[in-house]
Coordinates of C-alpha atoms in Angstrom, one line a residue:
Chain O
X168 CA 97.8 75.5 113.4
X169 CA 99.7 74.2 116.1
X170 CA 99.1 70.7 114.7
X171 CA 101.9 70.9 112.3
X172 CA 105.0 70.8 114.7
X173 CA 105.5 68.3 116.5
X174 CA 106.3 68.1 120.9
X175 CA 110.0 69.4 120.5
X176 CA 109.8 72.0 118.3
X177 CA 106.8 73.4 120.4
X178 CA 109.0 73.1 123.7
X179 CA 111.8 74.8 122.0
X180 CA 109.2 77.5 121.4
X181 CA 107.5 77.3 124.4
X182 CA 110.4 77.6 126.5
X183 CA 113.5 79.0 124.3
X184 CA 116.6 78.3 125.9
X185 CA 119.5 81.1 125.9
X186 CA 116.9 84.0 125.1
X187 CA 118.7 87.4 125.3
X188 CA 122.1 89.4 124.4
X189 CA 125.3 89.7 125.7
X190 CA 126.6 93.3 126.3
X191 CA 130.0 92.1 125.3
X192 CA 129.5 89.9 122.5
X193 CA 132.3 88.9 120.6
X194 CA 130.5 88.6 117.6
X195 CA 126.8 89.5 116.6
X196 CA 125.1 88.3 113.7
X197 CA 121.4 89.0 112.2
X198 CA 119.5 87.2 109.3
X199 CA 115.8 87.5 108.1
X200 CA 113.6 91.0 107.4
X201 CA 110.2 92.6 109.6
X202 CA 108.6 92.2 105.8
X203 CA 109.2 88.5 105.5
X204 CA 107.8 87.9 108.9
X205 CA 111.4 86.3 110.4
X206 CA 114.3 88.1 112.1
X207 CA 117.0 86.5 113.8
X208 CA 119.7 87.6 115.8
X209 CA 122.6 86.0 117.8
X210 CA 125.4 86.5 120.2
X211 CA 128.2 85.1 120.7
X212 CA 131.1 84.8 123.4
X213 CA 134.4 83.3 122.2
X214 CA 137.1 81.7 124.8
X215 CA 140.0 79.7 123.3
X216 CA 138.9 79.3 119.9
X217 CA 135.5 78.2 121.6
X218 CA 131.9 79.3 121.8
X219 CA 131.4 79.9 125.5
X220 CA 128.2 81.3 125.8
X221 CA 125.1 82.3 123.3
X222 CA 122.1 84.3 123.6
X223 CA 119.6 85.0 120.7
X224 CA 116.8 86.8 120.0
X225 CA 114.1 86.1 117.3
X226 CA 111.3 88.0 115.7
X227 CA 109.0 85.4 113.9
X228 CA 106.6 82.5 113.7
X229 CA 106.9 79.1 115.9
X230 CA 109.4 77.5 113.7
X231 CA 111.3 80.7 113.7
X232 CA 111.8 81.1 117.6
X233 CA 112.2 76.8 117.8
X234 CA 115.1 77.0 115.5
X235 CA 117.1 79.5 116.7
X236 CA 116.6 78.3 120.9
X237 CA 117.4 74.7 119.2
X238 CA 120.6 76.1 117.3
X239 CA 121.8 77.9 120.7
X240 CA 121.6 74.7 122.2
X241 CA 123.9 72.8 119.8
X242 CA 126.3 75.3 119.0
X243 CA 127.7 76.5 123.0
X244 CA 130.6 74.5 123.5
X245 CA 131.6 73.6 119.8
X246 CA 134.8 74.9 118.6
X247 CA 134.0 77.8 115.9
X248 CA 135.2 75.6 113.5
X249 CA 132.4 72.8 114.4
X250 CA 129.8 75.3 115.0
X251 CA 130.6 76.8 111.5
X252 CA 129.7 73.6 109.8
X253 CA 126.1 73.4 111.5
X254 CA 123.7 73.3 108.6
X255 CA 119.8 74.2 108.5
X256 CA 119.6 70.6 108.2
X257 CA 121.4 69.9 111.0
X258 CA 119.1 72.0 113.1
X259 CA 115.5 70.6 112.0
X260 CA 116.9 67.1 112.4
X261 CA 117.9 68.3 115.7
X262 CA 114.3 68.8 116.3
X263 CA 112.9 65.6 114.8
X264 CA 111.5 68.1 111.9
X265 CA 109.7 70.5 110.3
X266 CA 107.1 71.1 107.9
X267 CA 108.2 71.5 104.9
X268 CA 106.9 74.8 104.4
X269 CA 108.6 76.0 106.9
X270 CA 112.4 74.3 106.2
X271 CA 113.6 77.6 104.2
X272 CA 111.2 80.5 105.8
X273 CA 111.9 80.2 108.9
X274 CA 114.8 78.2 109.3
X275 CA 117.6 80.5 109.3
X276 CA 119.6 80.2 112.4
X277 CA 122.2 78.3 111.2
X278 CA 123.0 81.3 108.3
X279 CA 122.4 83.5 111.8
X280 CA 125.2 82.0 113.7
X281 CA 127.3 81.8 110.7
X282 CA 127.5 85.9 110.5
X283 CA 128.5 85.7 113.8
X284 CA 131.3 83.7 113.8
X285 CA 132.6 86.0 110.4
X286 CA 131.5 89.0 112.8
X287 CA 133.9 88.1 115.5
X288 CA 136.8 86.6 112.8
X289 CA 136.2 90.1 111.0
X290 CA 137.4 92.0 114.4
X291 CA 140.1 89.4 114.8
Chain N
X1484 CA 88.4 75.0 125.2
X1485 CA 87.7 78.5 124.7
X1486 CA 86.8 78.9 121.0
X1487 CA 87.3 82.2 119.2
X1488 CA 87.6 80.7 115.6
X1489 CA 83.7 81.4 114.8
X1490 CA 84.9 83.1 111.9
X1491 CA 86.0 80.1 110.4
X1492 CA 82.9 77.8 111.5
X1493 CA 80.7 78.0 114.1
X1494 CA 79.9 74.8 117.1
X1495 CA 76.6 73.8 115.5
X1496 CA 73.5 74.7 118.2
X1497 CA 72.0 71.4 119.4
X1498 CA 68.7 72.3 118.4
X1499 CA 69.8 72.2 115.1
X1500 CA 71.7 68.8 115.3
X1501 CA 68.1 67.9 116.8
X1502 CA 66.1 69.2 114.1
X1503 CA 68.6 67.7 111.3
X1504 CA 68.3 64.0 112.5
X1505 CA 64.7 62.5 111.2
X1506 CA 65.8 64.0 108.1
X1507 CA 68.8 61.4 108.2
X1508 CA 67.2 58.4 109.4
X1509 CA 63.4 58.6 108.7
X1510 CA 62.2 61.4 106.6
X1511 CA 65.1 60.6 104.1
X1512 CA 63.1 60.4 101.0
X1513 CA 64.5 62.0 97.6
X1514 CA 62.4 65.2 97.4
X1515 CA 62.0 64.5 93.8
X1516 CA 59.7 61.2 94.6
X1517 CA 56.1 61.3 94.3
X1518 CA 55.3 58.8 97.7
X1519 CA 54.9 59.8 101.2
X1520 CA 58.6 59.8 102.2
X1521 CA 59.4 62.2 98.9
X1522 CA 56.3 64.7 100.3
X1523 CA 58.0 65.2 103.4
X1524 CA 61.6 65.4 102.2
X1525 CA 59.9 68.1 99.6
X1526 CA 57.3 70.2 102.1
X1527 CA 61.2 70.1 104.7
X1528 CA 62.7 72.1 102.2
X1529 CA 59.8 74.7 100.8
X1530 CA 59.7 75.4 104.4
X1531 CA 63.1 76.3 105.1
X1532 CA 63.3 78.0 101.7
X1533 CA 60.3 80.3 102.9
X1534 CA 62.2 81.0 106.2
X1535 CA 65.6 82.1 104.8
X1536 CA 63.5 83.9 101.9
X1537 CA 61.5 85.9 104.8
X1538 CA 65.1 86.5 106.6
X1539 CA 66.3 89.0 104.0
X1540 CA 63.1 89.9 102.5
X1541 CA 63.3 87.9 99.3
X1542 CA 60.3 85.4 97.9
X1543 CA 60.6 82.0 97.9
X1544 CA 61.7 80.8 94.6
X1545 CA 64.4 83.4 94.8
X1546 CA 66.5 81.3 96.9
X1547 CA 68.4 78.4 95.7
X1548 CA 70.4 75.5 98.0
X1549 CA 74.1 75.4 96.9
X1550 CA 76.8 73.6 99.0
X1551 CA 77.9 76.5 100.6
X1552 CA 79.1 80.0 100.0
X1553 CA 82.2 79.0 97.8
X1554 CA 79.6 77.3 95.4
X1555 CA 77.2 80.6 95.5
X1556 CA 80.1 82.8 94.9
X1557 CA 81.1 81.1 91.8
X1558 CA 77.7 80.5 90.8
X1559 CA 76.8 84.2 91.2
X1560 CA 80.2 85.5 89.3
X1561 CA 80.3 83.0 86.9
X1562 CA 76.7 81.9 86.1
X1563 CA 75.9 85.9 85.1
X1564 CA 79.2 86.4 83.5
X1565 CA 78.3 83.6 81.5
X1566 CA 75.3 84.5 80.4
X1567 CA 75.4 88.3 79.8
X1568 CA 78.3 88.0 77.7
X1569 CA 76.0 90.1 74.8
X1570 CA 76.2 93.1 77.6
X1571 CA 80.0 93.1 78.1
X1572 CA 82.8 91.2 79.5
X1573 CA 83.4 93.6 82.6
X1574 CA 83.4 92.6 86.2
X1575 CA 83.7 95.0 89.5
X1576 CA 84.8 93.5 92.9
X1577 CA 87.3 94.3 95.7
X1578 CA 90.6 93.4 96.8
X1579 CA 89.5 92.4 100.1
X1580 CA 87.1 89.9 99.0
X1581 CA 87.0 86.2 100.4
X1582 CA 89.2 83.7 97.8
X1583 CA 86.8 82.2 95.8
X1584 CA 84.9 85.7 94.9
X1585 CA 88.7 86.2 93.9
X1586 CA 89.8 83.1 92.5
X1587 CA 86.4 82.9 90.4
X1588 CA 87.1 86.4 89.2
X1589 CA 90.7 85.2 88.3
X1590 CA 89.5 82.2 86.4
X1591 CA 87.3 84.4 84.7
X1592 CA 90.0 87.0 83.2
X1593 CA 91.7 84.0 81.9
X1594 CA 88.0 83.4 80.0
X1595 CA 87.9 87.2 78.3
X1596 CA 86.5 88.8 81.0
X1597 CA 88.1 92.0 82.6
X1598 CA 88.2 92.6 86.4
X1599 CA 88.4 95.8 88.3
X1600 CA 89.9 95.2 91.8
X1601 CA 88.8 98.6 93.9
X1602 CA 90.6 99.7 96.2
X1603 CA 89.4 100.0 100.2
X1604 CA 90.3 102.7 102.6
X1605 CA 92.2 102.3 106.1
X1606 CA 89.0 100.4 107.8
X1607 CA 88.0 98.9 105.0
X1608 CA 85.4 100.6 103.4
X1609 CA 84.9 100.6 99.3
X1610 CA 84.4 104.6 98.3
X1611 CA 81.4 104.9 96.5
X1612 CA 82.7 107.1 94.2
X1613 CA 85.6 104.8 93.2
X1614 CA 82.8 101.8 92.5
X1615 CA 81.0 104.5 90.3
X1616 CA 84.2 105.8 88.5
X1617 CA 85.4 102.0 87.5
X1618 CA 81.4 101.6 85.9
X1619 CA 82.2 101.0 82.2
X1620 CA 79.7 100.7 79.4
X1621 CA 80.3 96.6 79.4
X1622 CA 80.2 96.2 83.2
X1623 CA 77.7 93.1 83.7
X1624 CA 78.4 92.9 87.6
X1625 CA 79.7 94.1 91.0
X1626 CA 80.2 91.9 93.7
X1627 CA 81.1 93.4 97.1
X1628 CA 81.7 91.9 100.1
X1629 CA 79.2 92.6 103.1
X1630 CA 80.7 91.5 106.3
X1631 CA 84.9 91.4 105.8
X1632 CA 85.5 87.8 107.0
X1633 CA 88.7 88.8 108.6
X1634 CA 88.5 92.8 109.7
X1635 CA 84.6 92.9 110.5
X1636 CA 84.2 95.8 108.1
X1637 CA 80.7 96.1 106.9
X1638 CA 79.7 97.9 103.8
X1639 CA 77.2 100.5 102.9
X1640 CA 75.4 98.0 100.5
X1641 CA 72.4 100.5 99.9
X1642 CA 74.4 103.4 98.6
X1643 CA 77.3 100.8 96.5
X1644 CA 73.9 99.0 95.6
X1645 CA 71.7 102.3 94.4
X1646 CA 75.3 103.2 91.6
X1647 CA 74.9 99.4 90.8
X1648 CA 70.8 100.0 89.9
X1649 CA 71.7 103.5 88.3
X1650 CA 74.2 102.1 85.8
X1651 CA 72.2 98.9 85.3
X1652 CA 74.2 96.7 86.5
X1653 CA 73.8 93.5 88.7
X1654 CA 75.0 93.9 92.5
X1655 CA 76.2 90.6 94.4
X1656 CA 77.0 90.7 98.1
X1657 CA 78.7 87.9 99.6
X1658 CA 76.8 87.9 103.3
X1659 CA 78.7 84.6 105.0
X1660 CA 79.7 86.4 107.6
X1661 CA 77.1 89.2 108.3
X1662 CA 74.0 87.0 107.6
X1663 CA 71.7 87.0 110.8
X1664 CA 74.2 89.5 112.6
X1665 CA 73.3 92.8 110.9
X1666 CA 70.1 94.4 109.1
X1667 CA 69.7 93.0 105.8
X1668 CA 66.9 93.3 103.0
X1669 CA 67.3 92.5 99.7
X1670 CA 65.0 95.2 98.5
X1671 CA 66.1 98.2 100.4
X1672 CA 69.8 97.2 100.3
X1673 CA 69.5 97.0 96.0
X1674 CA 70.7 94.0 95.8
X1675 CA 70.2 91.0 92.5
X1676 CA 72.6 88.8 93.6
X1677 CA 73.2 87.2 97.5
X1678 CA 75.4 84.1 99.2
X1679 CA 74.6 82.8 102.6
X1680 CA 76.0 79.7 104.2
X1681 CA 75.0 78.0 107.4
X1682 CA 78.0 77.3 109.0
X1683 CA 78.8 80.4 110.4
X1684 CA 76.0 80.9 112.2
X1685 CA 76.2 77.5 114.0
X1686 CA 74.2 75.3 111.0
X1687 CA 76.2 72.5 109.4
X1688 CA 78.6 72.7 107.0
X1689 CA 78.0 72.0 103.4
X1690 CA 74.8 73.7 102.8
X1691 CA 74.1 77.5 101.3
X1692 CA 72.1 79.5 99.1
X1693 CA 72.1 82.0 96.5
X1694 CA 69.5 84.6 96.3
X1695 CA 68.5 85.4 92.7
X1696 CA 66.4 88.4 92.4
X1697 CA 63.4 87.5 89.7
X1698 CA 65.0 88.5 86.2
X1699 CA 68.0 87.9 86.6
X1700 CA 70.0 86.6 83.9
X1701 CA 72.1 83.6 84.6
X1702 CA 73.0 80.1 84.1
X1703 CA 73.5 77.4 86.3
X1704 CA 77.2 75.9 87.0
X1705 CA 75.5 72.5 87.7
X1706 CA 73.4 70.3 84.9
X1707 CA 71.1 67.5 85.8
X1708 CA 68.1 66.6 86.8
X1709 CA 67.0 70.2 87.2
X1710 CA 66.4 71.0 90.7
X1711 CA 66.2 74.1 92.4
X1712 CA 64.4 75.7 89.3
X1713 CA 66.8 74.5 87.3
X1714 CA 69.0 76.4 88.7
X1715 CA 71.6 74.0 90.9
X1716 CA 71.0 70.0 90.2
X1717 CA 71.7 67.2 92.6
X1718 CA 69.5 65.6 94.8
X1719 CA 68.7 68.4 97.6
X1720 CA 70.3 68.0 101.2
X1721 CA 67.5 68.0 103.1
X1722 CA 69.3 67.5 106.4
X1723 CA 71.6 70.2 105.6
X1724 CA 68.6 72.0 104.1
X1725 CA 66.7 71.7 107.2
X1726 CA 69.7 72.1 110.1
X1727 CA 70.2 75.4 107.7
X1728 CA 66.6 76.8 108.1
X1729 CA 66.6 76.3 112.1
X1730 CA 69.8 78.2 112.5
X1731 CA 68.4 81.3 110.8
X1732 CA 65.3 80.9 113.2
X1733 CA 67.8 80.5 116.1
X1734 CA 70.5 83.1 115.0
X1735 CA 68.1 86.0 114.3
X1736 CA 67.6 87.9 117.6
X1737 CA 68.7 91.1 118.4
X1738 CA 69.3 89.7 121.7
X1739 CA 72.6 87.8 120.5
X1740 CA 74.0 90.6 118.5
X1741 CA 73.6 92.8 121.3
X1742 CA 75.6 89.9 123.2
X1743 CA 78.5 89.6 120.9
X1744 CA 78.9 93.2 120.2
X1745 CA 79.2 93.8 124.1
X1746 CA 81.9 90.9 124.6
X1747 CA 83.6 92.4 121.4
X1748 CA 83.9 96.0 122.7
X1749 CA 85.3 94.8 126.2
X1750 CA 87.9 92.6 124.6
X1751 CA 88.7 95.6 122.2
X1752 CA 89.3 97.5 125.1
X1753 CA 91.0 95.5 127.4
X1754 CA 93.5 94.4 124.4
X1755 CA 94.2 98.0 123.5
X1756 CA 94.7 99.7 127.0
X1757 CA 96.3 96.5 128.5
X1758 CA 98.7 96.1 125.5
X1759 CA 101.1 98.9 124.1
X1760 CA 101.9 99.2 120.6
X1761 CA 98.8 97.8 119.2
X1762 CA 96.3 98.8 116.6
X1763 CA 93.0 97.8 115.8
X1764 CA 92.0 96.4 112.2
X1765 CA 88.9 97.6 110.5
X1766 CA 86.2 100.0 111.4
X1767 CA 85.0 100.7 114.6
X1768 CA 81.7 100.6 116.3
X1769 CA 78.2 99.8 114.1
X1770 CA 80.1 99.5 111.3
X1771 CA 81.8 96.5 112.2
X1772 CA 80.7 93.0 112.2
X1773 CA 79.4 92.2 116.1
X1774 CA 81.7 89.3 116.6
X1775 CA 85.0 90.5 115.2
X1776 CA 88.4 91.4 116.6
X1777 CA 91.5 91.7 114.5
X1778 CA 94.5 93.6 116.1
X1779 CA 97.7 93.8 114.8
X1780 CA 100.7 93.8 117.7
X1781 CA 104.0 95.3 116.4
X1782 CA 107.4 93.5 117.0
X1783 CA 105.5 90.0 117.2
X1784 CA 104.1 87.2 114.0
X1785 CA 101.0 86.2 114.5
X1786 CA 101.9 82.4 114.3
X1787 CA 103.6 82.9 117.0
X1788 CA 100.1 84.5 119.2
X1789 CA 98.1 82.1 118.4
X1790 CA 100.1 79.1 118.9
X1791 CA 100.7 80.6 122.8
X1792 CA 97.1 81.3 123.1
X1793 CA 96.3 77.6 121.8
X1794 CA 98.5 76.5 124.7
X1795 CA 96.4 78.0 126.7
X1796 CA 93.1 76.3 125.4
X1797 CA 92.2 79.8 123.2
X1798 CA 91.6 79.4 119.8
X1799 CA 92.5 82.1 117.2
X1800 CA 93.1 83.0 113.7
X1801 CA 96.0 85.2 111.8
X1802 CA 96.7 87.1 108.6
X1803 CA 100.6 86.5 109.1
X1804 CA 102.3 84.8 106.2
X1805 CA 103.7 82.2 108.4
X1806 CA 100.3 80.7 108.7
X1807 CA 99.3 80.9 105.3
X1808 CA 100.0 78.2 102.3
X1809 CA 101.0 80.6 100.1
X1810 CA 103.4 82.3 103.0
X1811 CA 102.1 85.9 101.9
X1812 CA 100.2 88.4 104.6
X1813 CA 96.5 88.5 104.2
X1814 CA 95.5 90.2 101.1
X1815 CA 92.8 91.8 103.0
X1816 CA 94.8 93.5 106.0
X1817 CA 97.6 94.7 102.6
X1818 CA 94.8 96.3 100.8
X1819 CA 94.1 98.6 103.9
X1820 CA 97.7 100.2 103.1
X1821 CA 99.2 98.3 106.5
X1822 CA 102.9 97.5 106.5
X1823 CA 103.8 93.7 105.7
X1824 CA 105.4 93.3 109.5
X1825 CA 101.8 94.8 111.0
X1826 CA 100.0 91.8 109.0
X1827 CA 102.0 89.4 110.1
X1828 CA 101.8 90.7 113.5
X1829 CA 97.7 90.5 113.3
X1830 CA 95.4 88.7 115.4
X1831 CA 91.6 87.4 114.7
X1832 CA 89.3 86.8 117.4
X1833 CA 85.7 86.2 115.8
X1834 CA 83.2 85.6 119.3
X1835 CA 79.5 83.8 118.7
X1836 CA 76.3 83.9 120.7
X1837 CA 77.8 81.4 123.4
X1838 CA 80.8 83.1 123.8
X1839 CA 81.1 84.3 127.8
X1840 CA 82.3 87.2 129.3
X1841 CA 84.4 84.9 131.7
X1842 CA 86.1 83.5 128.8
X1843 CA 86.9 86.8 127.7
X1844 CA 88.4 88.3 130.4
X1845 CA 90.6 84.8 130.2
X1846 CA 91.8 86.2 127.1
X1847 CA 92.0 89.8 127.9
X1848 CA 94.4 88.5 131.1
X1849 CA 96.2 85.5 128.9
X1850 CA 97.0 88.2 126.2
X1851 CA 99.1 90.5 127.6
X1852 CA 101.1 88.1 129.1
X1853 CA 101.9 86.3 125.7
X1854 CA 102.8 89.3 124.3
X1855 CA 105.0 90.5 126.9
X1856 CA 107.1 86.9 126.6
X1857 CA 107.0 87.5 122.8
X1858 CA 108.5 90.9 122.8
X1859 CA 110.8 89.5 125.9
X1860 CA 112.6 87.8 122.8
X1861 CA 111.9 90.0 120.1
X1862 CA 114.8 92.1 118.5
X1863 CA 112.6 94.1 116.7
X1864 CA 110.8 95.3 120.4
X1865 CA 112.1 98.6 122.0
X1866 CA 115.6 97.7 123.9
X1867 CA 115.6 94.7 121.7

């Protein structure tokens, strides 16, 4: 089972970096259903146009928790413009792949972070 | 390594291994050939026919060597489909059956036949009544289940078996995974029709049987040079035959079913008071296979388990759809009625006779820990 991803994705999973919320997120956005087996959700500070800090959380297989820790990783810092072009793509690459069974399941962080970025413009 | 996969295949016992090897490299004659080498080859396998035949109470010629239990499955459904076609086109099973009882039966509607899928209860269980109501004029076969290869469940086959004899109709029982680790006779159970493998109950892989009660109709899948009573041709596996034949002998003490249930009722118990917010899968007690777990943790996918406790050297199974091909829960845990998130959430442990209790309390004290860090980043857990 574990076969199928390779070392990165499993450290992502095995140790998920930014794992949590923040109590005063700027924006908050949530992909994925319990019945498909994939949840995500993630938080987002926002300091001079700037993503200062991210935390997620993520309900779902090994893919599921690799991508989102993975996407966390590559958006803090990025402008919300930058981080808003981050593509699904973008984030498997990131970790040298995935199978491809797994590219559209479980790969939703991307759409995740997107929502939260509208979430914050939205209260703008 | 600590293994708990055995419902997916078994370590193969060293004895067997033993016992397989002359059959490989000296006694490999063709058990069709009239010389010295083709006598032993042919008095290998009449013995280990006579020993699985004794195991459930059948004679001798009733059991046939097949490749395994996907081969007897389809051999069983579609060899008496086949030929009773005069008596009707109908066909009985479950919707918790293993794939290729499934598949088969799906192959077959696409043939003119017509499939009843019963229904199960919460654990598991086929209602009698239900197998009786769905008994039409032009039913040729039921085929049940014994053992649930992924919730343990075991079936009443004398009472589903006595409707079968009542309505004349033939009875199959898949018995892969409850061969060796429960009661099981042919006669008392009612039963026409039987698969077995070997590699569940630590033979090799690639060899089964079929039991075919005297009188049945059927007709073979295979064609050739008419082995196995003509029945399943291709030169016979007599390694397989053999390494299949001294498993049996090994597997059938009470000794190691009394073992396995044991280890299964203390993980049981350790997972459900160590663990909130989990629920066990399938019947309880007797009525469940001796070597199966299956627990379903809410807030957490079952990829996700196993690939922690993997890490950790413990080897699992799931019903999630994230391990799957088809990405779809188990069939099996959706026809108890359970939510699509409590599937996904499920976890198989399936023990054998040389499972330990120390590696079981490794588990029961890995376990809870995995779950904990799952539910840590979980937004479906509470204050998630």
């Amino acid at each position: 089972m574990v076969k199928i991803y390779n070392e990165k994705v499993m450290e992502h999973f095995k140790n998920p970096r930014n794992v949590g919320e923040l109590e005063h997120a700027d924006g908050v956005g949530q992909v994925g259903n319990p019945v498909c087996g994939d949840v995500m959700k993630i938080f987002i500070k926002v300091k001079n146009g700037k993503i200062s800090d991210i935390k997620f959380k993520t309900y779902g297989c090994v893919s599921a928790i690799a991508t989102t820790s993975m996407l966390t990783e590559m958006a803090k810092g990025k402008t919300l413009k930058e981080a808003k072009k981050i593509t699904r793509d973008d984030v498997a690459e990131a970790l040298g792949g995935l199978p491809p069974i797994k590219m559209h399941c479980s790969n939703l962080a991307a759409d995740a972070l997107k929502k939260a970025i509208e979430d914050y413009e939205n209260k703008q | 390594m600590i293994y708990l996969d055995n419902g997916a295949t078994t370590m193969m016992d060293p004895d067997v291994v033993k016992a397989m090897i002359p059959y490989f490299n000296e006694k490999y004659g063709n058990a069709s050939s009239t010389h010295m080498m083709g006598v032993w080859a042919r008095q290998a396998i009449d013995e280990a026919r006579h020993t699985i035949a004794k195991s459930i109470g059948a004679k001798d010629e009733e059991i046939i060597f097949t490749s395994g239990g996907t081969e007897s499955n389809n051999a069983a459904l579609k060899g008496v489909a086949f030929a009773n076609k005069d008596r009707g086109k109908h066909i009985i099973t479950t919707k918790i059956e293993h794939d290729c009882v499934l598949n088969s039966c799906k192959w077959l509607e696409t043939q003119g036949f017509e499939v009843t899928y019963l229904n199960v209860d919460r654990e598991g269980f086929v209602r009698p009544e239900d197998l009786e109501k769905a008994i039409r004029k032009d039913t040729i076969i039921v085929s049940i289940i014994h053992g649930n290869n992924e919730i343990g469940t075991i079936q009443d086959l004398k009472r589903l078996g006595e409707i079968c004899r009542k309505h004349n109709v033939y009875f199959h029982t898949d018995a892969c995974q409850s061969y060796t680790k429960t009661e099981f006779d042919v006669k008392k159970q009612n039963l026409d029709l039987v698969t077995l493998n070997a590699h569940k109950i630590h033979g090799p892989k690639g060899i089964g049987a079929l039991y075919i009660r005297h009188g049945v109709k059927i007709t073979p899948l295979l064609h050739g040079g008419g082995h196995e009573f003509r029945m399943r041709s291709g030169t016979e596996n007599v390694p397989g035959i053999v390494g299949f034949a001294k498993s049996v002998k090994l597997a059938m003490h009470d000794k190691h079913v009394k073992h396995m249930a044991r280890l299964r009722d203390i993980l049981i118990k350790d997972i459900t008071e160590n663990i909130p917010d989990v629920l066990l899968n399938g019947a309880k007690g007797e009525k469940r296979l001796c070597n199966n777990v299956n627990v379903s943790f809410r807030y957490v996918e079952g990829e996700s388990i196993g690939a922690l406790l993997d890490a950790k050297g413990i080897s699992s199974s799931t019903g999630s759809a994230c391990s799957s091909h088809s990405l779809e829960p188990s069939h099996v845990l959706m026809a108890l009625g359970m939510k699509a998130e409590e599937a996904h959430g499920s976890l198989r442990l399936t023990l054998s006779r040389f499972t330990t209790e120390e590696e079981i309390k490794k588990v029961s004290s890995e376990l809870p820990k995995i779950i904990e860090k799952l539910r840590k980043i979980s937004p479906l857990a509470k204050g998630g």
